[in-house]
């Protein structure tokens, strides 16, 4: 046997683990613990869907709530259909209660809006994602959130009430518009959408606490935002809203005059949006009786909602103008010049006047036998608006009328021509009579007279332009000057006047001397030839003889 075979080593089996394995085992345990600790402290993962990822950087863009970092964006990718941006973020462990099913995320960046300039701080730090916690207490369902470009108008956890409005009117009230109660802002318009199927605008309003108690069953909503100018018998009324409402519009609400507030409503109750405050007054009269009227006058200026009055007291409203149905059109009403108008008699308008309920429709039907008629009257001469007036007319009293007279299934009210129509008819009759006058003959005679007058004027013009007529003023002026000189020479103090005065004195003296001779000639005309007898002196006589 060789020496090699004699030196084979002996093997011994060891029953315990070697101490060398302690180090890798401890290292593996530490690694597992660190890995578990890392994932355990990461918090919830959230998925956000956006239209674009402008300014968002994975590992850098933070998620904040009230300016406190609560998470970070881990990755930014595109969706499988490449139509949206998928952003994966991680919320810190201690901030997990902020993430609920109704939480809201939006991007904060520099913007200019209704509230002014916001997000200026992001110019240096970059954009970030803001988180507002919701109030849904159900289990988190890991559904993706929508990442909005604009902040929410109201936080999900803000106390208040949300309601819905429907409107078939033209015009849109934008998101963020004010909601007012008697001019005071109590909320805002959260959403403004158009429903294609119903063809109506639908709005969601938020009324903050404590003003949510103002939303009751009897409140009515109407549009604000325009300058309202109303003309009435009391004068003109100009209503101008605030600048904020004037620029962006708004919605006001209140209860109609004379109506109680009613009971509170549940969230997301639906209301109708009216055109203006005036229209909400008519919405409370749900009890009415319809009458059909036929007018032979023009209804231009008569609109839906126009008042129906009895001697100045409103008792109803115009429902449809003109009112055409298939039955009415089948009778060809245009050929008989009668235009149908449907009105509503609303007894509720007299609730403050009448102590007991009255069948107003029955009274109107019966009183037509006594001359009650309907007529179109002018409500405003400037705008041309019309209303329907019910009144008694003496010329129609005791006229035959069927108390159950109906037309096309509606009770009727007989009509009379309006005052303006009567005036127009008289004016047309006057114009017709004027047209019948022999104006042609009168005009011909007038033309002949004018021609003769023209010839006379031409003759006078020729005479005036002749040399004799032109020299006449000069000769007349010379005569007047001579007469003036003559009159000046006869004035007192002039030589001619003094000479005439002296001659008149001499003539008077001569007449005194001739007086005896004239007396003698009067007694005896031949005394100049024969001597006149001497006269005896008169003898005095005794008294009584």
Coordinates of C-alpha atoms in Angstrom, one line a residue:
X1 CA 0.0 0.0 0.0
X2 CA 1.3 3.3 -1.0
X3 CA 1.8 6.2 1.3
X4 CA -1.0 8.2 -0.4
X5 CA -3.7 5.8 0.6
X6 CA -2.5 5.8 4.1
X7 CA -3.1 9.6 4.5
X8 CA -6.9 9.9 3.6
X9 CA -8.6 12.6 5.7
X10 CA -11.4 11.8 8.0
X11 CA -14.8 13.7 7.7
X12 CA -16.9 14.6 10.7
X13 CA -20.6 15.6 10.4
X14 CA -21.5 18.9 12.2
X15 CA -25.1 19.0 13.6
X16 CA -25.4 22.9 14.3
X17 CA -25.5 26.0 11.9
X18 CA -22.5 28.0 11.3
X19 CA -22.2 31.4 12.8
X20 CA -21.3 32.8 9.4
X21 CA -25.0 32.8 8.3
X22 CA -26.1 35.2 11.0
X23 CA -24.9 38.2 9.0
X24 CA -26.9 37.6 5.8
X25 CA -30.0 36.6 7.7
X26 CA -29.9 39.8 9.7
X27 CA -29.2 41.8 6.6
X28 CA -32.2 40.2 4.8
X29 CA -34.5 40.9 7.8
X30 CA -33.4 44.5 7.9
X31 CA -34.1 44.8 4.2
X32 CA -37.5 43.3 4.5
X33 CA -38.3 45.6 7.4
X34 CA -37.1 48.7 5.5
X35 CA -39.1 47.7 2.5
X36 CA -42.3 47.2 4.6
X37 CA -41.7 50.4 6.4
X38 CA -41.3 52.3 3.1
X39 CA -44.5 51.0 1.7
X40 CA -46.4 51.3 5.0
X41 CA -45.5 54.9 5.4
X42 CA -46.2 56.0 1.8
X43 CA -49.9 56.5 2.3
X44 CA -52.6 56.3 -0.2
X45 CA -52.0 56.3 -3.9
X46 CA -54.3 58.6 -6.0
X47 CA -54.9 58.7 -9.7
X48 CA -55.7 62.0 -11.4
X49 CA -57.0 62.5 -14.9
X50 CA -56.3 65.8 -16.8
X51 CA -56.4 67.2 -20.3
X52 CA -52.7 68.2 -20.2
X53 CA -49.8 68.1 -17.9
X54 CA -48.5 71.6 -18.3
X55 CA -46.0 72.4 -15.6
X56 CA -46.4 69.0 -13.8
X57 CA -43.1 67.1 -13.3
X58 CA -42.9 63.6 -11.8
X59 CA -41.0 63.6 -8.5
X60 CA -41.0 67.4 -8.2
X61 CA -44.6 68.7 -8.3
X62 CA -46.1 68.5 -4.8
X63 CA -49.6 68.1 -3.6
X64 CA -50.7 70.6 -1.1
X65 CA -53.7 71.4 1.2
X66 CA -53.9 74.9 2.7
X67 CA -50.3 75.5 1.6
X68 CA -49.0 72.4 3.4
X69 CA -47.3 69.6 1.5
X70 CA -49.4 66.4 1.8
X71 CA -48.0 64.4 -1.1
X72 CA -46.1 64.3 -4.3
X73 CA -46.5 63.4 -8.0
X74 CA -44.8 60.0 -8.7
X75 CA -45.4 59.6 -12.5
X76 CA -47.0 61.3 -15.4
X77 CA -48.1 59.2 -18.4
X78 CA -50.7 59.1 -21.1
X79 CA -53.8 57.0 -21.0
X80 CA -54.1 53.9 -23.2
X81 CA -56.3 55.8 -25.8
X82 CA -53.8 58.8 -25.7
X83 CA -56.7 61.2 -25.0
X84 CA -56.0 62.1 -21.4
X85 CA -53.0 62.5 -19.0
X86 CA -52.8 60.0 -16.1
X87 CA -51.0 61.4 -13.1
X88 CA -50.1 59.1 -10.2
X89 CA -49.6 60.7 -6.8
X90 CA -48.8 59.6 -3.3
X91 CA -50.4 61.1 -0.2
X92 CA -48.4 61.1 3.1
X93 CA -49.5 58.5 5.6
X94 CA -50.6 61.1 8.2
X95 CA -52.6 63.0 5.5
X96 CA -54.7 60.0 4.3
X97 CA -58.0 61.3 5.9
X98 CA -58.0 64.2 3.4
X99 CA -58.6 61.8 0.5
X100 CA -62.3 60.9 0.3
X101 CA -64.5 59.9 -2.6
X102 CA -65.7 63.5 -3.1
X103 CA -62.3 65.3 -2.6
X104 CA -61.4 67.9 -5.2
X105 CA -58.0 68.4 -6.9
X106 CA -57.0 71.3 -9.1
X107 CA -53.9 72.9 -10.6
X108 CA -52.7 76.1 -9.0
X109 CA -51.1 78.4 -11.5
X110 CA -51.1 82.2 -12.3
X111 CA -54.6 83.2 -13.4
X112 CA -56.6 86.3 -13.9
X113 CA -60.3 85.9 -13.0
X114 CA -63.3 87.4 -11.3
X115 CA -61.4 87.5 -7.9
X116 CA -58.4 89.2 -9.4
X117 CA -54.9 87.8 -10.0
X118 CA -54.2 84.5 -8.2
X119 CA -51.3 82.0 -8.1
X120 CA -48.5 84.5 -8.4
X121 CA -46.3 82.5 -6.0
X122 CA -46.1 79.7 -8.6
X123 CA -44.0 81.9 -10.9
X124 CA -40.9 81.0 -8.8
X125 CA -41.8 77.6 -7.2
X126 CA -43.7 76.1 -10.1
X127 CA -47.2 74.8 -10.3
X128 CA -48.6 72.5 -7.7
X129 CA -51.8 70.5 -7.1
X130 CA -54.2 71.7 -4.4
X131 CA -56.3 69.2 -2.5
X132 CA -59.6 70.0 -0.7
X133 CA -61.0 67.2 1.5
X134 CA -64.5 66.0 1.0
X135 CA -67.1 64.9 3.5
X136 CA -68.0 61.5 2.2
X137 CA -67.7 59.0 5.0
X138 CA -67.9 55.9 2.8
X139 CA -65.0 53.6 2.1
X140 CA -62.5 54.9 -0.5
X141 CA -63.1 53.2 -3.8
X142 CA -59.8 54.1 -5.6
X143 CA -61.6 55.7 -8.5
X144 CA -59.6 58.3 -10.5
X145 CA -60.2 62.0 -9.7
X146 CA -60.6 64.7 -12.3
X147 CA -57.9 67.3 -12.1
X148 CA -59.5 70.7 -12.8
X149 CA -57.7 73.7 -14.3
X150 CA -59.7 76.1 -12.1
X151 CA -60.4 76.1 -8.3
X152 CA -63.9 75.1 -7.0
X153 CA -66.2 77.9 -6.1
X154 CA -67.1 76.2 -2.9
X155 CA -65.4 73.4 -1.0
X156 CA -67.3 70.1 -0.7
X157 CA -67.1 70.3 3.1
X158 CA -68.5 73.9 3.3
X159 CA -71.8 74.1 5.1
X160 CA -74.8 75.2 3.0
X161 CA -77.3 73.8 0.5
X162 CA -77.2 73.1 -3.2
X163 CA -80.2 73.4 -5.4
X164 CA -81.0 73.1 -9.1
X165 CA -82.6 75.5 -11.5
X166 CA -84.1 75.0 -15.0
X167 CA -84.6 77.7 -17.6
X168 CA -85.9 77.7 -21.2
X169 CA -85.0 81.3 -21.7
X170 CA -82.3 82.6 -24.0
X171 CA -79.0 83.8 -22.5
X172 CA -76.6 82.0 -20.1
X173 CA -75.6 82.9 -16.6
X174 CA -71.9 82.0 -16.3
X175 CA -70.3 79.9 -13.6
X176 CA -69.4 81.9 -10.6
X177 CA -72.2 84.5 -10.9
X178 CA -73.6 85.8 -7.7
X179 CA -76.8 84.5 -6.1
X180 CA -78.6 87.4 -4.3
X181 CA -81.3 87.8 -1.7
X182 CA -82.7 91.3 -1.8
X183 CA -79.4 92.6 -3.2
X184 CA -77.2 90.8 -0.7
X185 CA -74.9 88.0 -2.0
X186 CA -75.6 84.7 -0.3
X187 CA -74.1 82.2 -2.7
X188 CA -73.0 81.6 -6.3
X189 CA -73.6 79.6 -9.4
X190 CA -71.5 76.4 -9.3
X191 CA -72.3 74.9 -12.7
X192 CA -74.0 76.1 -15.9
X193 CA -74.9 73.5 -18.5
X194 CA -77.2 73.0 -21.4
X195 CA -79.3 69.9 -21.6
X196 CA -79.7 68.9 -25.2
X197 CA -82.6 66.5 -24.7
X198 CA -84.8 68.9 -22.7
X199 CA -83.4 72.0 -24.5
X200 CA -83.1 73.8 -21.2
X201 CA -80.3 75.5 -19.3
X202 CA -79.6 73.8 -16.0
X203 CA -77.8 75.5 -13.1
X204 CA -76.5 74.3 -9.8
X205 CA -76.5 76.9 -7.0
X206 CA -74.8 76.8 -3.7
X207 CA -76.2 78.9 -0.8
X208 CA -73.8 79.1 2.1
X209 CA -74.8 78.7 5.7
X210 CA -76.6 80.4 7.5
X211 CA -78.4 81.8 4.4
X212 CA -79.5 78.3 3.4
X213 CA -82.5 78.6 5.7
X214 CA -83.9 81.2 3.2
X215 CA -84.5 78.5 0.6
X216 CA -88.0 77.4 1.2
X217 CA -90.9 75.9 -0.8
X218 CA -92.4 79.3 -1.9
X219 CA -89.2 81.1 -3.0
X220 CA -88.9 82.1 -6.7
X221 CA -85.7 82.7 -8.7
X222 CA -85.2 85.2 -11.5
X223 CA -82.4 86.6 -13.6
X224 CA -80.4 89.7 -12.8
X225 CA -77.8 91.6 -14.7
X226 CA -79.6 94.1 -17.0
X227 CA -80.6 97.7 -16.6
X228 CA -84.4 97.6 -16.2
X229 CA -86.4 100.7 -17.2
X230 CA -90.2 100.5 -16.6
X231 CA -92.8 103.0 -17.5
X232 CA -96.1 103.1 -15.7
X233 CA -98.8 105.6 -14.7
X234 CA -96.7 106.4 -11.6
X235 CA -93.8 107.5 -13.9
X236 CA -90.5 105.9 -14.9
X237 CA -88.5 103.5 -12.7
X238 CA -84.8 102.8 -13.5
X239 CA -83.3 99.8 -11.7
X240 CA -79.5 99.4 -12.0
X241 CA -77.7 96.5 -10.3
X242 CA -74.2 96.4 -8.9
X243 CA -71.2 96.5 -11.2
X244 CA -70.4 92.9 -10.5
X245 CA -73.9 91.7 -11.4
X246 CA -74.1 94.1 -14.3
X247 CA -70.9 92.6 -15.9
X248 CA -71.3 88.9 -15.2
X249 CA -75.0 88.5 -14.4
X250 CA -76.6 86.9 -11.4
X251 CA -79.7 85.2 -9.9
X252 CA -82.0 86.7 -7.2
X253 CA -84.6 84.9 -5.2
X254 CA -87.4 85.9 -2.9
X255 CA -91.0 85.1 -2.1
X256 CA -93.8 86.9 -4.0
X257 CA -95.5 89.7 -2.3
X258 CA -98.1 88.6 0.2
X259 CA -96.8 85.0 0.3
X260 CA -95.3 83.1 3.2
X261 CA -91.8 81.6 3.1
X262 CA -93.1 78.0 3.5
X263 CA -91.3 74.9 4.7
X264 CA -87.5 74.3 4.2
X265 CA -86.5 72.1 1.3
X266 CA -84.1 69.2 0.9
X267 CA -80.7 69.6 -1.0
X268 CA -80.8 69.5 -4.8
X269 CA -84.4 70.6 -5.0
X270 CA -85.4 71.8 -8.5
X271 CA -86.9 75.3 -9.2
X272 CA -87.8 77.2 -12.3
X273 CA -85.8 80.3 -13.3
X274 CA -88.1 83.3 -14.2
X275 CA -87.2 86.2 -16.5
X276 CA -87.6 89.0 -14.0
X277 CA -89.0 89.9 -10.6
X278 CA -92.3 91.0 -12.1
X279 CA -93.0 87.6 -13.5
X280 CA -92.7 85.8 -10.1
X281 CA -95.8 87.6 -8.9
X282 CA -97.9 85.8 -11.6
X283 CA -96.4 82.4 -10.8
X284 CA -98.4 82.2 -7.5
X285 CA -101.8 82.3 -9.2
X286 CA -102.3 78.6 -10.1
X287 CA -106.2 78.7 -9.8
X288 CA -107.7 80.3 -12.9
X289 CA -110.5 80.1 -15.4
X290 CA -109.8 80.5 -19.1
X291 CA -111.9 82.7 -21.5
X292 CA -111.6 83.0 -25.3
X293 CA -111.9 86.4 -26.8
X294 CA -112.2 87.4 -30.5
X295 CA -110.9 90.9 -31.4
X296 CA -111.6 92.7 -34.6
X297 CA -108.9 95.2 -33.8
X298 CA -105.1 95.0 -34.2
X299 CA -103.5 93.1 -31.4
X300 CA -100.1 94.6 -32.0
X301 CA -98.6 95.4 -28.6
X302 CA -100.6 92.8 -26.7
X303 CA -98.2 90.2 -25.3
X304 CA -98.4 87.1 -23.1
X305 CA -98.6 88.2 -19.5
X306 CA -100.4 91.5 -20.2
X307 CA -102.9 92.4 -17.5
X308 CA -106.6 91.8 -17.7
X309 CA -108.3 94.6 -15.6
X310 CA -111.7 95.6 -14.5
X311 CA -111.9 99.3 -14.1
X312 CA -108.2 99.5 -13.1
X313 CA -108.2 96.4 -10.8
X314 CA -106.2 93.5 -12.2
X315 CA -108.1 90.2 -12.2
X316 CA -106.2 88.1 -14.7
X317 CA -103.5 87.8 -17.4
X318 CA -103.2 87.1 -21.1
X319 CA -102.3 83.5 -21.6
X320 CA -101.8 83.1 -25.4
X321 CA -101.8 85.7 -28.2
X322 CA -102.9 84.9 -30.8
X323 CA -104.5 81.6 -29.8
X324 CA -104.7 79.2 -32.7
X325 CA -105.6 75.6 -32.4
X326 CA -106.4 73.0 -35.1
X327 CA -110.2 73.6 -34.6
X328 CA -109.8 77.3 -34.8
X329 CA -107.7 77.1 -37.9
X330 CA -110.2 74.7 -39.5
X331 CA -112.8 77.5 -39.4
X332 CA -110.5 79.9 -41.2
X333 CA -110.8 82.7 -38.7
X334 CA -108.6 85.0 -40.7
X335 CA -111.3 85.4 -43.3
X336 CA -113.8 86.9 -40.7
X337 CA -111.1 89.3 -39.4
X338 CA -111.4 88.0 -35.8
X339 CA -108.2 87.2 -33.9
X340 CA -108.6 84.8 -31.0
X341 CA -106.9 85.6 -27.6
X342 CA -106.9 83.3 -24.6
X343 CA -106.9 84.9 -21.2
X344 CA -107.0 83.7 -17.6
X345 CA -109.3 85.1 -14.9
X346 CA -107.4 84.6 -11.6
X347 CA -109.6 85.0 -8.5
X348 CA -106.6 84.8 -6.2
X349 CA -105.7 88.4 -7.2
X350 CA -108.8 89.6 -5.3
X351 CA -108.1 87.6 -2.1
X352 CA -107.1 90.7 -0.3
X353 CA -110.2 92.6 -1.5
X354 CA -112.9 90.0 -1.2
X355 CA -113.7 88.6 2.3
X356 CA -115.2 85.3 0.9
X357 CA -114.3 83.3 -2.1
X358 CA -116.3 84.3 -5.2
X359 CA -117.0 82.6 -8.5
X360 CA -115.6 85.4 -10.5
X361 CA -115.9 83.5 -13.8
X362 CA -119.6 82.9 -13.3
X363 CA -120.1 86.6 -12.6
X364 CA -118.4 87.6 -15.8
X365 CA -120.5 85.2 -17.8
X366 CA -123.8 86.4 -16.4
X367 CA -122.9 90.1 -16.4
X368 CA -122.5 90.2 -20.2
X369 CA -126.3 90.4 -20.4
X370 CA -125.9 93.8 -18.5
X371 CA -123.4 95.2 -21.0
X372 CA -120.0 93.8 -19.7
X373 CA -117.6 93.7 -22.5
X374 CA -113.8 93.4 -23.2
X375 CA -111.8 96.0 -25.1
X376 CA -108.1 96.6 -25.9
X377 CA -106.7 99.6 -24.1
X378 CA -103.3 101.3 -24.4
X379 CA -101.1 100.7 -21.3
X380 CA -98.3 103.0 -22.5
X381 CA -98.4 105.4 -25.5
X382 CA -94.6 105.4 -25.7
X383 CA -94.1 101.6 -25.9
X384 CA -97.4 100.8 -27.6
X385 CA -98.2 98.1 -25.0
X386 CA -101.8 97.0 -24.7
X387 CA -103.9 95.4 -22.0
X388 CA -107.5 94.0 -21.9
X389 CA -110.1 96.1 -20.0
X390 CA -113.4 94.7 -18.8
X391 CA -116.1 97.4 -18.3
X392 CA -119.8 98.0 -18.7
X393 CA -121.2 99.7 -21.9
X394 CA -124.7 101.2 -21.8
X395 CA -125.4 100.6 -25.4
X396 CA -125.0 96.8 -24.9
X397 CA -127.3 96.5 -21.9
X398 CA -130.2 94.0 -22.2
X399 CA -128.8 92.6 -25.4
X400 CA -129.5 88.9 -26.1
X401 CA -126.7 86.7 -24.9
X402 CA -126.5 83.0 -24.1
X403 CA -125.2 82.6 -20.5
X404 CA -123.5 79.3 -21.6
X405 CA -122.0 80.6 -24.8
X406 CA -118.8 78.8 -25.7
X407 CA -116.5 78.6 -28.6
X408 CA -114.0 75.7 -29.3
X409 CA -114.5 74.4 -25.7
X410 CA -113.9 77.7 -23.9
X411 CA -116.2 80.3 -22.3
X412 CA -116.2 83.5 -24.3
X413 CA -116.4 87.2 -23.4
X414 CA -117.9 89.5 -26.0
X415 CA -115.6 92.4 -27.2
X416 CA -116.1 96.0 -28.4
X417 CA -113.9 98.1 -30.5
X418 CA -111.2 99.9 -28.6
X419 CA -111.2 103.7 -28.1
X420 CA -108.3 104.2 -30.4
X421 CA -109.9 102.0 -33.0
X422 CA -113.1 104.1 -32.8
X423 CA -111.0 107.3 -33.1
X424 CA -109.2 105.8 -36.0
X425 CA -112.4 104.9 -37.7
X426 CA -113.8 108.4 -37.3
X427 CA -110.5 109.8 -38.6
X428 CA -110.7 107.6 -41.7
X429 CA -114.4 108.6 -42.2
X430 CA -113.4 112.3 -42.0
X431 CA -110.6 111.6 -44.6
X432 CA -113.1 109.9 -46.8
X433 CA -115.5 112.9 -46.6
X434 CA -112.6 115.2 -47.3
X435 CA -111.7 113.1 -50.4
X436 CA -115.3 113.5 -51.7
X437 CA -115.0 117.3 -51.7
X438 CA -114.8 118.9 -55.3
X439 CA -111.2 119.7 -54.7
X440 CA -110.3 119.7 -58.4
X441 CA -112.9 122.4 -59.2
X442 CA -111.8 124.4 -56.2
X443 CA -108.2 124.1 -57.1
X444 CA -108.9 125.2 -60.7
X445 CA -110.8 128.3 -59.6
X446 CA -108.0 129.1 -57.2
X447 CA -105.5 128.8 -60.0
X448 CA -107.5 131.2 -62.1
X449 CA -107.7 133.7 -59.3
X450 CA -104.0 133.4 -58.8
X451 CA -103.4 134.0 -62.5
X452 CA -105.6 137.2 -62.4
X453 CA -103.8 138.3 -59.2
X454 CA -100.5 137.7 -61.0
X455 CA -101.6 139.9 -63.9
X456 CA -102.8 142.6 -61.5
X457 CA -99.4 142.5 -59.7
X458 CA -97.7 142.8 -63.1
X459 CA -99.8 145.9 -64.0
X460 CA -99.0 147.5 -60.7
X461 CA -95.4 146.7 -61.1
X462 CA -95.4 148.4 -64.5
X463 CA -97.1 151.5 -63.2
X464 CA -94.7 151.7 -60.3
X465 CA -91.7 151.4 -62.6
X466 CA -93.0 154.2 -64.9
X467 CA -91.2 157.6 -65.0
X468 CA -94.3 159.5 -63.8
X469 CA -94.5 157.3 -60.7
X470 CA -90.8 157.7 -60.1
X471 CA -91.1 161.6 -60.5
X472 CA -94.2 161.7 -58.2
X473 CA -92.2 161.4 -55.0
X474 CA -90.0 164.3 -56.0
X475 CA -93.0 166.7 -56.8
X476 CA -94.7 165.6 -53.7
X477 CA -91.6 166.4 -51.7
X478 CA -91.4 169.9 -53.2
X479 CA -95.1 170.6 -52.5
X480 CA -94.6 169.6 -48.8
X481 CA -91.6 171.8 -48.5
X482 CA -93.6 174.8 -49.9
X483 CA -96.4 174.1 -47.6
X484 CA -94.0 173.9 -44.7
X485 CA -92.5 177.3 -45.5
X486 CA -96.0 178.8 -45.8
X487 CA -97.0 177.5 -42.4
X488 CA -93.7 178.7 -40.9
X489 CA -94.5 182.3 -42.2
X490 CA -97.9 182.2 -40.5
X491 CA -96.6 181.3 -37.1
X492 CA -96.9 184.0 -34.3
X493 CA -94.0 186.5 -34.3
X494 CA -93.5 186.2 -38.0
X495 CA -93.8 189.4 -40.2
X496 CA -96.7 188.1 -42.1
X497 CA -98.5 187.2 -38.9
X498 CA -98.0 190.7 -37.5
X499 CA -99.1 192.4 -40.7
X500 CA -102.3 190.3 -40.7
X501 CA -102.9 191.3 -37.1
X502 CA -102.6 195.0 -37.9
X503 CA -104.9 194.7 -40.9
X504 CA -107.5 192.9 -38.9
X505 CA -107.5 195.8 -36.3
X506 CA -107.9 198.4 -39.0
X507 CA -110.7 196.4 -40.5
X508 CA -112.4 196.2 -37.1
X509 CA -112.1 200.0 -36.6
X510 CA -113.6 200.7 -40.0
X511 CA -116.5 198.4 -39.3
X512 CA -117.2 200.3 -36.1
X513 CA -117.4 203.6 -38.1
X514 CA -119.7 202.1 -40.7
X515 CA -122.1 200.7 -38.2
X516 CA -124.3 203.9 -37.9
X517 CA -124.5 204.3 -41.7
X518 CA -125.6 200.7 -42.0
X519 CA -128.2 201.1 -39.4
X520 CA -129.7 204.2 -41.2
X521 CA -129.8 202.3 -44.5
X522 CA -131.6 199.5 -42.8
X523 CA -134.3 202.0 -41.6
X524 CA -134.6 203.8 -44.9
X525 CA -132.8 202.6 -48.0
X526 CA -133.0 206.0 -49.9
X527 CA -131.4 207.9 -47.1
X528 CA -128.3 208.4 -49.2
X529 CA -130.5 210.5 -51.7
X530 CA -133.1 212.0 -49.4
X531 CA -132.4 213.3 -46.0
X532 CA -133.5 210.9 -43.3
X533 CA -136.0 212.3 -40.8
X534 CA -134.8 213.1 -37.3
X535 CA -135.7 210.7 -34.6
X536 CA -137.2 211.9 -31.4
X537 CA -135.5 211.1 -28.2
X538 CA -137.3 208.4 -26.3
X539 CA -139.5 209.6 -23.5
X540 CA -139.6 208.0 -20.2
X541 CA -142.9 206.5 -19.0
X542 CA -144.4 206.3 -15.6
X543 CA -144.6 203.0 -13.7
X544 CA -147.7 201.1 -14.5
X545 CA -148.3 202.7 -18.0

